[in-house]
Amino acid sequence: MIFRNMEAMAVDETVSTLPNGVVGSTPGMLRLINSRALLAELFRDDGSHTVTELGQTVGLSRPTVEAALADLVDEGWVTEAEAIATPNKAGRRAKRFRADAGAGSVLGVDLGLHGIVGLRSDLRGRQLARVEEVYTDLASAEQAWESVQDVVRRLVEGTDPSRLLAATFGVPAVVDRSGEIDYTVAVPQWVERRVPGRIGDLFPTATTFFDNDAKLAATAEAMWGRFRGVQDGLYLVMGRQIGAAYLVDGSLARGARGAAGEMGGLASTGWPGAPARLEARIAPGTDVESVMASAGQGDPDAAAAVRALAADVAPGVVQLIATIDPEVVVVGGEVLPAAPVFCEALTEIVTPQLRHPVEIVPSTVGRDAVARGALARSLTHVRTTHMGLG
């Protein structure tokens, strides 16, 4: 898997090819600006390019391009590629250069209540490793800590630790604008027992970020899924974890303290008790995952449990739709294998209560949406901070 559009590593960030704070026109500064323009161009595709090709693309002279490429090779972001043979042409083959996606790697991890999905990618976003572990319950701080260590160890096994540049963790918590976990109803032990700080200590050479899981999933959906080209959209996480995130005017809404969309504790939404009611409808010895899979395959009893979940959460969904007026509602989370059943049931319930009907559809990003959004957050950091393309 290759994430090709590195200009859009986060839906609410604007990326330029100039380093932060670049002002002035000294020779050194101009050389820096030129090198960043070339680096951005080289990361647009996976191919190699000659000095002449790059000069024509970015509008710079050959000596200027050569000097900038020398800087980028020294910094480790660009490497000289094997020359391509040109039939019927004699003489020395032109040097070719390409972005070195292996100059570093990043992590994106979905740290959920019932399991972990971890991804590692190179600097193009090409997936290098994936680890998934499912657990009965990760609410215990020590269980979460042990599980994170195990997943991270497996993700980075055999790699150079110094080349890991950023790691982002999606968590079921409110995360403020500074990246601090403000509060979490789902897993208060994680904060009380300093799990986030201990996770950060695992990465001495990398920058570690935490973000709300629903917001990261919405970020992934905006980059690769049903939110592409959407200005106003609502993302729902449904299952034993319930949450929401949304786009407003094309940007991910966070709120003053990162709590935009955090309606799970409001009784009027029907959300606080919905997970427990879902589990109560499941026969003993059966887990939620198998019920969702069975519902997606047409099992009537399992489908009835999924439709009941839709009825439970519908009041909160109606409130959000009426508030945001989205173009589309995208559903993800544990319910995804049964999302067609869930979306149909939810549509039937909420549409009569709305002035304008809205399409409710399954996520097309899939079960790794939170981890992929976290990976995008890590890549954005490397691009802006390490590469100077912010």
mmCIF file of C-alpha atoms in Angstrom:
data_model
loop_
_atom_site.group_PDB
_atom_site.id
_atom_site.type_symbol
_atom_site.label_atom_id
_atom_site.label_comp_id
_atom_site.label_asym_id
_atom_site.label_seq_id
_atom_site.Cartn_x
_atom_site.Cartn_y
_atom_site.Cartn_z
ATOM 1 C CA MET A 1 0.000 0.000 0.000
ATOM 2 C CA ILE A 2 1.380 3.437 -0.978
ATOM 3 C CA PHE A 3 -0.081 6.712 0.231
ATOM 4 C CA ARG A 4 0.594 8.883 -2.800
ATOM 5 C CA ASN A 5 -0.641 12.325 -1.804
ATOM 6 C CA MET A 6 1.881 13.538 0.729
ATOM 7 C CA GLU A 7 0.672 17.118 0.277
ATOM 8 C CA ALA A 8 -2.402 16.161 2.321
ATOM 9 C CA MET A 9 -1.046 14.251 5.291
ATOM 10 C CA ALA A 10 -3.721 15.822 7.516
ATOM 11 C CA VAL A 11 -7.014 17.376 6.534
ATOM 12 C CA ASP A 12 -6.603 20.418 8.730
ATOM 13 C CA GLU A 13 -3.017 21.295 7.861
ATOM 14 C CA THR A 14 -1.756 23.354 4.945
ATOM 15 C CA VAL A 15 1.553 22.175 3.522
ATOM 16 C CA SER A 16 3.916 24.450 1.625
ATOM 17 C CA THR A 17 7.344 23.758 0.236
ATOM 18 C CA LEU A 18 8.999 26.433 2.360
ATOM 19 C CA PRO A 19 10.451 25.719 5.817
ATOM 20 C CA ASN A 20 8.656 27.339 8.732
ATOM 21 C CA GLY A 21 9.725 30.886 9.316
ATOM 22 C CA VAL A 22 11.650 31.296 6.047
ATOM 23 C CA VAL A 23 12.081 35.000 5.384
ATOM 24 C CA GLY A 24 14.636 36.895 3.306
ATOM 25 C CA SER A 25 16.721 36.248 0.217
ATOM 26 C CA THR A 26 20.280 35.553 1.306
ATOM 27 C CA PRO A 27 22.183 33.054 -0.880
ATOM 28 C CA GLY A 28 21.994 30.428 1.856
ATOM 29 C CA MET A 29 18.276 30.922 2.344
ATOM 30 C CA LEU A 30 17.572 30.790 -1.384
ATOM 31 C CA ARG A 31 19.555 27.559 -1.628
ATOM 32 C CA LEU A 32 17.490 26.130 1.211
ATOM 33 C CA ILE A 33 14.242 27.163 -0.479
ATOM 34 C CA ASN A 34 15.375 25.599 -3.743
ATOM 35 C CA SER A 35 16.332 22.334 -2.076
ATOM 36 C CA ARG A 36 12.920 22.092 -0.364
ATOM 37 C CA ALA A 37 11.160 22.703 -3.687
ATOM 38 C CA LEU A 38 13.149 19.862 -5.240
ATOM 39 C CA LEU A 39 12.504 17.563 -2.280
ATOM 40 C CA ALA A 40 8.754 18.165 -2.524
ATOM 41 C CA GLU A 41 8.901 17.403 -6.249
ATOM 42 C CA LEU A 42 10.859 14.181 -5.745
ATOM 43 C CA PHE A 43 8.320 12.950 -3.198
ATOM 44 C CA ARG A 44 5.444 13.423 -5.648
ATOM 45 C CA ASP A 45 6.151 10.065 -7.262
ATOM 46 C CA ASP A 46 8.260 6.969 -6.799
ATOM 47 C CA GLY A 47 10.380 7.485 -9.910
ATOM 48 C CA SER A 48 13.858 8.849 -10.513
ATOM 49 C CA HIS A 49 14.606 12.105 -12.340
ATOM 50 C CA THR A 50 17.575 13.710 -14.050
ATOM 51 C CA VAL A 51 18.925 17.136 -13.227
ATOM 52 C CA THR A 52 17.511 18.410 -16.500
ATOM 53 C CA GLU A 53 14.043 17.020 -15.794
ATOM 54 C CA LEU A 54 13.975 18.514 -12.312
ATOM 55 C CA GLY A 55 15.193 21.875 -13.557
ATOM 56 C CA GLN A 56 12.426 22.009 -16.133
ATOM 57 C CA THR A 57 9.778 21.008 -13.608
ATOM 58 C CA VAL A 58 10.677 23.476 -10.852
ATOM 59 C CA GLY A 59 12.048 26.212 -13.115
ATOM 60 C CA LEU A 60 15.623 26.319 -11.805
ATOM 61 C CA SER A 61 18.958 26.415 -13.600
ATOM 62 C CA ARG A 62 21.147 23.316 -13.833
ATOM 63 C CA PRO A 63 23.830 24.617 -11.407
ATOM 64 C CA THR A 64 21.125 25.549 -8.903
ATOM 65 C CA VAL A 65 19.516 22.100 -9.124
ATOM 66 C CA GLU A 66 22.886 20.351 -8.780
ATOM 67 C CA ALA A 67 23.762 22.374 -5.663
ATOM 68 C CA ALA A 68 20.354 21.701 -4.085
ATOM 69 C CA LEU A 69 20.558 17.982 -4.853
ATOM 70 C CA ALA A 70 24.001 17.810 -3.256
ATOM 71 C CA ASP A 71 22.519 19.279 -0.076
ATOM 72 C CA LEU A 72 19.628 16.804 -0.101
ATOM 73 C CA VAL A 73 21.950 13.834 -0.638
ATOM 74 C CA ASP A 74 24.107 15.013 2.288
ATOM 75 C CA GLU A 75 20.990 15.330 4.471
ATOM 76 C CA GLY A 76 19.963 11.780 3.580
ATOM 77 C CA TRP A 77 16.575 12.586 2.003
ATOM 78 C CA VAL A 78 17.670 11.943 -1.599
ATOM 79 C CA THR A 79 19.785 9.238 -3.169
ATOM 80 C CA GLU A 80 21.379 8.815 -6.572
ATOM 81 C CA ALA A 81 19.495 6.195 -8.563
ATOM 82 C CA GLU A 82 20.733 3.781 -11.168
ATOM 83 C CA ALA A 83 20.974 5.427 -14.577
ATOM 84 C CA ILE A 84 18.459 4.311 -17.191
ATOM 85 C CA ALA A 85 19.875 3.028 -20.464
ATOM 86 C CA THR A 86 18.837 5.100 -23.485
ATOM 87 C CA PRO A 87 18.734 3.091 -26.744
ATOM 88 C CA ASN A 88 20.666 4.499 -29.715
ATOM 89 C CA LYS A 89 22.333 7.189 -27.594
ATOM 90 C CA ALA A 90 26.050 7.149 -26.979
ATOM 91 C CA GLY A 91 27.984 8.837 -24.190
ATOM 92 C CA ARG A 92 27.681 8.955 -20.429
ATOM 93 C CA ARG A 93 24.257 8.264 -18.967
ATOM 94 C CA ALA A 94 22.697 11.155 -17.101
ATOM 95 C CA LYS A 95 22.654 10.898 -13.314
ATOM 96 C CA ARG A 96 19.243 10.260 -11.824
ATOM 97 C CA PHE A 97 17.957 11.088 -8.372
ATOM 98 C CA ARG A 98 15.040 9.902 -6.280
ATOM 99 C CA ALA A 99 13.637 10.564 -2.815
ATOM 100 C CA ASP A 100 14.944 8.055 -0.274
ATOM 101 C CA ALA A 101 11.765 6.803 1.365
ATOM 102 C CA GLY A 102 13.880 4.473 3.494
ATOM 103 C CA ALA A 103 15.665 7.353 5.198
ATOM 104 C CA GLY A 104 13.263 6.931 8.093
ATOM 105 C CA SER A 105 10.072 5.222 9.188
ATOM 106 C CA VAL A 106 6.985 6.124 11.206
ATOM 107 C CA LEU A 107 4.369 4.329 13.283
ATOM 108 C CA GLY A 108 0.592 4.641 13.501
ATOM 109 C CA VAL A 109 -1.117 2.710 16.310
ATOM 110 C CA ASP A 110 -4.785 2.259 17.186
ATOM 111 C CA LEU A 111 -4.786 1.640 20.938
ATOM 112 C CA GLY A 112 -8.366 0.564 21.571
ATOM 113 C CA LEU A 113 -10.234 -0.877 24.499
ATOM 114 C CA HIS A 114 -10.359 -4.364 23.012
ATOM 115 C CA GLY A 115 -7.265 -4.568 20.853
ATOM 116 C CA ILE A 116 -4.378 -2.872 19.098
ATOM 117 C CA VAL A 117 -3.600 -2.363 15.417
ATOM 118 C CA GLY A 118 -0.120 -1.055 14.646
ATOM 119 C CA LEU A 119 1.341 0.004 11.286
ATOM 120 C CA ARG A 120 4.877 0.975 10.285
ATOM 121 C CA SER A 121 5.599 2.722 6.998
ATOM 122 C CA ASP A 122 8.459 4.344 5.133
ATOM 123 C CA LEU A 123 8.444 8.061 4.343
ATOM 124 C CA ARG A 124 6.153 7.594 1.358
ATOM 125 C CA GLY A 125 3.609 5.860 3.551
ATOM 126 C CA ARG A 126 4.378 2.461 2.038
ATOM 127 C CA GLN A 127 3.340 -0.098 4.643
ATOM 128 C CA LEU A 128 6.301 -2.096 5.966
ATOM 129 C CA ALA A 129 4.731 -3.935 8.885
ATOM 130 C CA ARG A 130 1.341 -4.551 10.459
ATOM 131 C CA VAL A 131 0.604 -6.074 13.866
ATOM 132 C CA GLU A 132 -2.854 -6.721 15.284
ATOM 133 C CA GLU A 133 -3.727 -8.110 18.692
ATOM 134 C CA VAL A 134 -7.248 -8.626 20.032
ATOM 135 C CA TYR A 135 -7.884 -8.716 23.769
ATOM 136 C CA THR A 136 -10.862 -9.206 26.020
ATOM 137 C CA ASP A 137 -10.270 -5.867 27.728
ATOM 138 C CA LEU A 138 -7.431 -3.321 27.676
ATOM 139 C CA ALA A 139 -8.968 -1.021 30.294
ATOM 140 C CA SER A 140 -6.354 -2.144 32.818
ATOM 141 C CA ALA A 141 -3.364 0.197 32.679
ATOM 142 C CA GLU A 142 -0.843 -2.598 33.144
ATOM 143 C CA GLN A 143 -2.475 -4.787 30.495
ATOM 144 C CA ALA A 144 -2.439 -1.865 28.069
ATOM 145 C CA TRP A 145 1.200 -1.108 28.836
ATOM 146 C CA GLU A 146 2.312 -4.711 28.358
ATOM 147 C CA SER A 147 0.343 -5.023 25.132
ATOM 148 C CA VAL A 148 1.711 -1.780 23.670
ATOM 149 C CA GLN A 149 5.263 -2.854 24.394
ATOM 150 C CA ASP A 150 4.678 -6.175 22.657
ATOM 151 C CA VAL A 151 3.106 -4.606 19.556
ATOM 152 C CA VAL A 152 5.779 -1.910 19.242
ATOM 153 C CA ARG A 153 8.566 -4.453 19.629
ATOM 154 C CA ARG A 154 7.143 -6.540 16.805
ATOM 155 C CA LEU A 155 6.599 -3.501 14.569
ATOM 156 C CA VAL A 156 10.200 -2.279 14.804
ATOM 157 C CA GLU A 157 11.913 -5.667 15.030
ATOM 158 C CA GLY A 158 15.035 -5.766 12.864
ATOM 159 C CA THR A 159 15.057 -2.023 12.137
ATOM 160 C CA ASP A 160 17.463 0.760 13.104
ATOM 161 C CA PRO A 161 15.836 2.511 16.118
ATOM 162 C CA SER A 162 17.438 5.825 15.184
ATOM 163 C CA ARG A 163 15.498 5.824 11.900
ATOM 164 C CA LEU A 164 12.124 5.775 13.622
ATOM 165 C CA LEU A 165 11.139 9.442 13.426
ATOM 166 C CA ALA A 166 7.563 9.670 14.721
ATOM 167 C CA ALA A 167 4.850 7.538 16.330
ATOM 168 C CA THR A 168 1.189 8.470 16.750
ATOM 169 C CA PHE A 169 -1.308 6.638 18.969
ATOM 170 C CA GLY A 170 -5.056 6.839 18.559
ATOM 171 C CA VAL A 171 -6.779 6.582 21.941
ATOM 172 C CA PRO A 172 -10.401 6.609 23.205
ATOM 173 C CA ALA A 173 -9.902 9.934 24.949
ATOM 174 C CA VAL A 174 -10.225 13.678 24.528
ATOM 175 C CA VAL A 175 -6.887 15.093 23.395
ATOM 176 C CA ASP A 176 -6.411 18.862 23.577
ATOM 177 C CA ARG A 177 -4.644 21.095 21.072
ATOM 178 C CA SER A 178 -1.284 20.623 22.791
ATOM 179 C CA GLY A 179 -1.529 16.846 22.350
ATOM 180 C CA GLU A 180 -2.206 16.140 26.016
ATOM 181 C CA ILE A 181 -4.924 13.704 27.057
ATOM 182 C CA ASP A 182 -7.487 15.927 28.742
ATOM 183 C CA TYR A 183 -9.763 13.183 30.026
ATOM 184 C CA THR A 184 -11.110 9.757 29.210
ATOM 185 C CA VAL A 185 -14.216 8.125 30.575
ATOM 186 C CA ALA A 186 -13.369 4.834 28.874
ATOM 187 C CA VAL A 187 -9.894 4.240 30.327
ATOM 188 C CA PRO A 188 -9.153 6.575 33.265
ATOM 189 C CA GLN A 189 -6.497 4.164 34.532
ATOM 190 C CA TRP A 190 -4.325 4.928 31.485
ATOM 191 C CA VAL A 191 -3.940 8.540 32.606
ATOM 192 C CA GLU A 192 -3.750 7.800 36.319
ATOM 193 C CA ARG A 193 -0.971 5.237 35.802
ATOM 194 C CA ARG A 194 0.942 7.403 33.320
ATOM 195 C CA VAL A 195 0.560 5.023 30.375
ATOM 196 C CA PRO A 196 0.954 7.822 27.753
ATOM 197 C CA GLY A 197 4.214 8.993 29.319
ATOM 198 C CA ARG A 198 5.546 5.453 29.514
ATOM 199 C CA ILE A 199 4.669 4.918 25.855
ATOM 200 C CA GLY A 200 6.598 8.070 24.972
ATOM 201 C CA ASP A 201 9.617 6.679 26.791
ATOM 202 C CA LEU A 202 9.668 3.771 24.341
ATOM 203 C CA PHE A 203 10.830 6.129 21.569
ATOM 204 C CA PRO A 204 13.949 8.026 22.663
ATOM 205 C CA THR A 205 14.751 9.223 19.110
ATOM 206 C CA ALA A 206 11.205 9.751 17.839
ATOM 207 C CA THR A 207 8.451 12.253 18.523
ATOM 208 C CA THR A 208 5.341 10.677 20.026
ATOM 209 C CA PHE A 209 1.815 11.977 19.536
ATOM 210 C CA PHE A 210 -1.585 11.035 20.926
ATOM 211 C CA ASP A 211 -4.888 11.868 19.276
ATOM 212 C CA ASN A 212 -8.528 10.938 19.566
ATOM 213 C CA ASP A 213 -9.326 7.715 17.723
ATOM 214 C CA ALA A 214 -12.462 8.991 15.961
ATOM 215 C CA LYS A 215 -10.657 12.102 14.727
ATOM 216 C CA LEU A 216 -7.816 10.010 13.315
ATOM 217 C CA ALA A 217 -10.308 7.714 11.581
ATOM 218 C CA ALA A 218 -11.998 10.758 10.043
ATOM 219 C CA THR A 219 -8.581 11.989 8.886
ATOM 220 C CA ALA A 220 -7.975 8.674 7.130
ATOM 221 C CA GLU A 221 -11.446 8.788 5.593
ATOM 222 C CA ALA A 222 -10.761 12.276 4.227
ATOM 223 C CA MET A 223 -7.520 11.135 2.608
ATOM 224 C CA TRP A 224 -8.505 7.763 1.187
ATOM 225 C CA GLY A 225 -12.211 7.169 1.736
ATOM 226 C CA ARG A 226 -15.719 8.573 1.477
ATOM 227 C CA PHE A 227 -14.738 12.024 2.775
ATOM 228 C CA ARG A 228 -12.516 12.781 -0.228
ATOM 229 C CA GLY A 229 -13.865 16.000 -1.739
ATOM 230 C CA VAL A 230 -16.386 16.384 1.103
ATOM 231 C CA GLN A 231 -16.620 19.721 2.892
ATOM 232 C CA ASP A 232 -18.994 18.751 5.707
ATOM 233 C CA GLY A 233 -19.089 15.163 6.938
ATOM 234 C CA LEU A 234 -19.874 13.137 10.059
ATOM 235 C CA TYR A 235 -17.824 10.067 11.050
ATOM 236 C CA LEU A 236 -19.283 7.568 13.527
ATOM 237 C CA VAL A 237 -17.347 4.936 15.483
ATOM 238 C CA MET A 238 -19.843 2.249 16.426
ATOM 239 C CA GLY A 239 -19.524 -0.921 18.487
ATOM 240 C CA ARG A 240 -18.382 -1.378 22.049
ATOM 241 C CA GLN A 241 -16.610 1.949 21.584
ATOM 242 C CA ILE A 242 -18.851 4.764 20.391
ATOM 243 C CA GLY A 243 -17.649 8.146 19.224
ATOM 244 C CA ALA A 244 -17.902 10.780 16.538
ATOM 245 C CA ALA A 245 -15.785 13.237 14.586
ATOM 246 C CA TYR A 246 -16.668 15.616 11.808
ATOM 247 C CA LEU A 247 -15.433 17.877 9.065
ATOM 248 C CA VAL A 248 -16.657 21.455 8.823
ATOM 249 C CA ASP A 249 -15.765 23.439 5.705
ATOM 250 C CA GLY A 250 -13.191 20.801 4.808
ATOM 251 C CA SER A 251 -11.352 20.865 8.125
ATOM 252 C CA LEU A 252 -11.404 18.432 11.017
ATOM 253 C CA ALA A 253 -13.307 20.050 13.881
ATOM 254 C CA ARG A 254 -11.485 19.792 17.214
ATOM 255 C CA GLY A 255 -13.079 22.400 19.432
ATOM 256 C CA ALA A 256 -11.444 24.676 21.980
ATOM 257 C CA ARG A 257 -10.305 21.760 24.164
ATOM 258 C CA GLY A 258 -10.343 18.921 21.638
ATOM 259 C CA ALA A 259 -13.796 17.752 22.717
ATOM 260 C CA ALA A 260 -15.773 18.375 19.508
ATOM 261 C CA GLY A 261 -18.030 15.373 18.907
ATOM 262 C CA GLU A 262 -17.569 13.934 22.407
ATOM 263 C CA MET A 263 -21.206 13.077 23.076
ATOM 264 C CA GLY A 264 -20.733 9.592 24.491
ATOM 265 C CA GLY A 265 -21.453 10.669 28.059
ATOM 266 C CA LEU A 266 -24.730 12.477 27.318
ATOM 267 C CA ALA A 267 -27.775 10.437 28.337
ATOM 268 C CA SER A 268 -29.972 12.197 25.748
ATOM 269 C CA THR A 269 -27.928 10.644 22.945
ATOM 270 C CA GLY A 270 -28.611 7.047 23.965
ATOM 271 C CA TRP A 271 -24.882 6.389 23.644
ATOM 272 C CA PRO A 272 -23.743 5.781 27.258
ATOM 273 C CA GLY A 273 -25.632 2.505 27.681
ATOM 274 C CA ALA A 274 -25.560 1.296 24.070
ATOM 275 C CA PRO A 275 -22.387 -0.851 24.311
ATOM 276 C CA ALA A 276 -23.671 -2.709 27.391
ATOM 277 C CA ARG A 277 -27.039 -3.314 25.741
ATOM 278 C CA LEU A 278 -25.265 -4.630 22.649
ATOM 279 C CA GLU A 279 -23.314 -7.159 24.688
ATOM 280 C CA ALA A 280 -26.424 -8.126 26.651
ATOM 281 C CA ARG A 281 -28.128 -9.143 23.398
ATOM 282 C CA ILE A 282 -25.311 -11.520 22.491
ATOM 283 C CA ALA A 283 -25.658 -15.141 23.494
ATOM 284 C CA PRO A 284 -23.208 -16.434 26.151
ATOM 285 C CA GLY A 285 -19.994 -17.722 24.616
ATOM 286 C CA THR A 286 -20.369 -15.468 21.566
ATOM 287 C CA ASP A 287 -18.279 -12.349 21.016
ATOM 288 C CA VAL A 288 -19.143 -9.072 19.321
ATOM 289 C CA GLU A 289 -16.773 -9.700 16.411
ATOM 290 C CA SER A 290 -18.472 -12.946 15.411
ATOM 291 C CA VAL A 291 -21.920 -11.373 15.762
ATOM 292 C CA MET A 292 -20.960 -8.533 13.425
ATOM 293 C CA ALA A 293 -19.519 -10.983 10.923
ATOM 294 C CA SER A 294 -22.669 -13.148 11.090
ATOM 295 C CA ALA A 295 -24.924 -10.125 10.632
ATOM 296 C CA GLY A 296 -22.952 -9.159 7.553
ATOM 297 C CA GLN A 297 -23.513 -12.669 6.195
ATOM 298 C CA GLY A 298 -27.267 -12.508 6.679
ATOM 299 C CA ASP A 299 -27.809 -14.235 10.024
ATOM 300 C CA PRO A 300 -31.206 -12.938 11.226
ATOM 301 C CA ASP A 301 -30.488 -13.021 14.975
ATOM 302 C CA ALA A 302 -27.173 -11.223 14.571
ATOM 303 C CA ALA A 303 -28.761 -8.690 12.225
ATOM 304 C CA ALA A 304 -31.467 -8.032 14.831
ATOM 305 C CA ALA A 305 -28.762 -7.175 17.410
ATOM 306 C CA VAL A 306 -27.147 -4.766 14.953
ATOM 307 C CA ARG A 307 -30.458 -3.082 14.139
ATOM 308 C CA ALA A 308 -31.136 -2.718 17.863
ATOM 309 C CA LEU A 309 -27.762 -0.980 18.258
ATOM 310 C CA ALA A 310 -28.769 1.434 15.499
ATOM 311 C CA ALA A 311 -31.989 2.218 17.372
ATOM 312 C CA ASP A 312 -30.061 2.795 20.606
ATOM 313 C CA VAL A 313 -27.636 5.321 19.119
ATOM 314 C CA ALA A 314 -30.092 7.028 16.749
ATOM 315 C CA PRO A 315 -31.037 9.928 19.106
ATOM 316 C CA GLY A 316 -27.428 11.131 19.289
ATOM 317 C CA VAL A 317 -26.920 10.669 15.560
ATOM 318 C CA VAL A 318 -29.975 12.797 14.820
ATOM 319 C CA GLN A 319 -28.650 15.534 17.102
ATOM 320 C CA LEU A 320 -25.277 15.561 15.348
ATOM 321 C CA ILE A 321 -26.777 15.537 11.860
ATOM 322 C CA ALA A 322 -29.103 18.411 12.751
ATOM 323 C CA THR A 323 -26.170 20.372 14.194
ATOM 324 C CA ILE A 324 -23.594 19.795 11.457
ATOM 325 C CA ASP A 325 -25.811 19.316 8.376
ATOM 326 C CA PRO A 326 -23.327 16.889 6.784
ATOM 327 C CA GLU A 327 -23.188 15.847 3.140
ATOM 328 C CA VAL A 328 -22.590 12.256 4.186
ATOM 329 C CA VAL A 329 -22.384 10.153 7.357
ATOM 330 C CA VAL A 330 -19.654 7.499 7.359
ATOM 331 C CA VAL A 331 -19.800 4.538 9.756
ATOM 332 C CA GLY A 332 -16.741 2.674 11.045
ATOM 333 C CA GLY A 333 -15.612 0.803 14.136
ATOM 334 C CA GLU A 334 -16.471 -2.720 15.251
ATOM 335 C CA VAL A 335 -19.783 -2.609 13.401
ATOM 336 C CA LEU A 336 -18.007 -2.388 10.038
ATOM 337 C CA PRO A 337 -18.492 -6.067 8.999
ATOM 338 C CA ALA A 338 -22.230 -5.496 9.470
ATOM 339 C CA ALA A 339 -22.205 -1.869 8.345
ATOM 340 C CA PRO A 340 -24.716 -2.311 5.487
ATOM 341 C CA VAL A 341 -27.263 -3.673 7.986
ATOM 342 C CA PHE A 342 -26.456 -0.966 10.523
ATOM 343 C CA CYS A 343 -26.549 1.868 7.973
ATOM 344 C CA GLU A 344 -29.874 0.726 6.532
ATOM 345 C CA ALA A 345 -31.449 0.482 9.992
ATOM 346 C CA LEU A 346 -30.047 3.857 11.089
ATOM 347 C CA THR A 347 -31.258 5.524 7.888
ATOM 348 C CA GLU A 348 -34.787 4.206 8.419
ATOM 349 C CA ILE A 349 -34.874 5.621 11.949
ATOM 350 C CA VAL A 350 -33.256 9.032 11.497
ATOM 351 C CA THR A 351 -34.562 10.087 8.066
ATOM 352 C CA PRO A 352 -38.142 10.863 9.224
ATOM 353 C CA GLN A 353 -36.684 13.187 11.873
ATOM 354 C CA LEU A 354 -34.570 15.237 9.446
ATOM 355 C CA ARG A 355 -35.516 18.178 7.259
ATOM 356 C CA HIS A 356 -33.152 16.925 4.567
ATOM 357 C CA PRO A 357 -32.200 13.243 4.222
ATOM 358 C CA VAL A 358 -28.513 12.392 4.346
ATOM 359 C CA GLU A 359 -26.659 9.366 2.992
ATOM 360 C CA ILE A 360 -25.338 7.013 5.699
ATOM 361 C CA VAL A 361 -22.626 4.713 4.329
ATOM 362 C CA PRO A 362 -19.937 2.282 5.532
ATOM 363 C CA SER A 363 -16.320 3.419 5.734
ATOM 364 C CA THR A 364 -14.240 2.474 2.706
ATOM 365 C CA VAL A 365 -10.948 2.799 4.608
ATOM 366 C CA GLY A 366 -11.663 -0.329 6.635
ATOM 367 C CA ARG A 367 -10.815 -1.600 10.084
ATOM 368 C CA ASP A 368 -7.373 0.055 10.052
ATOM 369 C CA ALA A 369 -8.835 3.567 9.756
ATOM 370 C CA VAL A 370 -7.567 4.793 13.137
ATOM 371 C CA ALA A 371 -4.084 3.345 12.618
ATOM 372 C CA ARG A 372 -3.897 4.770 9.100
ATOM 373 C CA GLY A 373 -4.964 8.185 10.355
ATOM 374 C CA ALA A 374 -2.274 7.930 13.032
ATOM 375 C CA LEU A 375 0.271 7.010 10.374
ATOM 376 C CA ALA A 376 -0.734 10.089 8.402
ATOM 377 C CA ARG A 377 -0.224 12.249 11.504
ATOM 378 C CA SER A 378 3.282 10.850 11.934
ATOM 379 C CA LEU A 379 4.116 11.429 8.262
ATOM 380 C CA THR A 380 2.890 15.014 8.467
ATOM 381 C CA HIS A 381 5.237 15.654 11.381
ATOM 382 C CA VAL A 382 8.233 14.231 9.526
ATOM 383 C CA ARG A 383 7.403 16.183 6.397
ATOM 384 C CA THR A 384 7.009 19.494 8.197
ATOM 385 C CA THR A 385 9.606 19.215 10.958
ATOM 386 C CA HIS A 386 12.331 16.913 9.680
ATOM 387 C CA MET A 387 12.155 17.628 5.960
ATOM 388 C CA GLY A 388 11.343 21.311 6.311
ATOM 389 C CA LEU A 389 8.362 21.155 3.971
ATOM 390 C CA GLY A 390 5.930 22.742 6.421
#
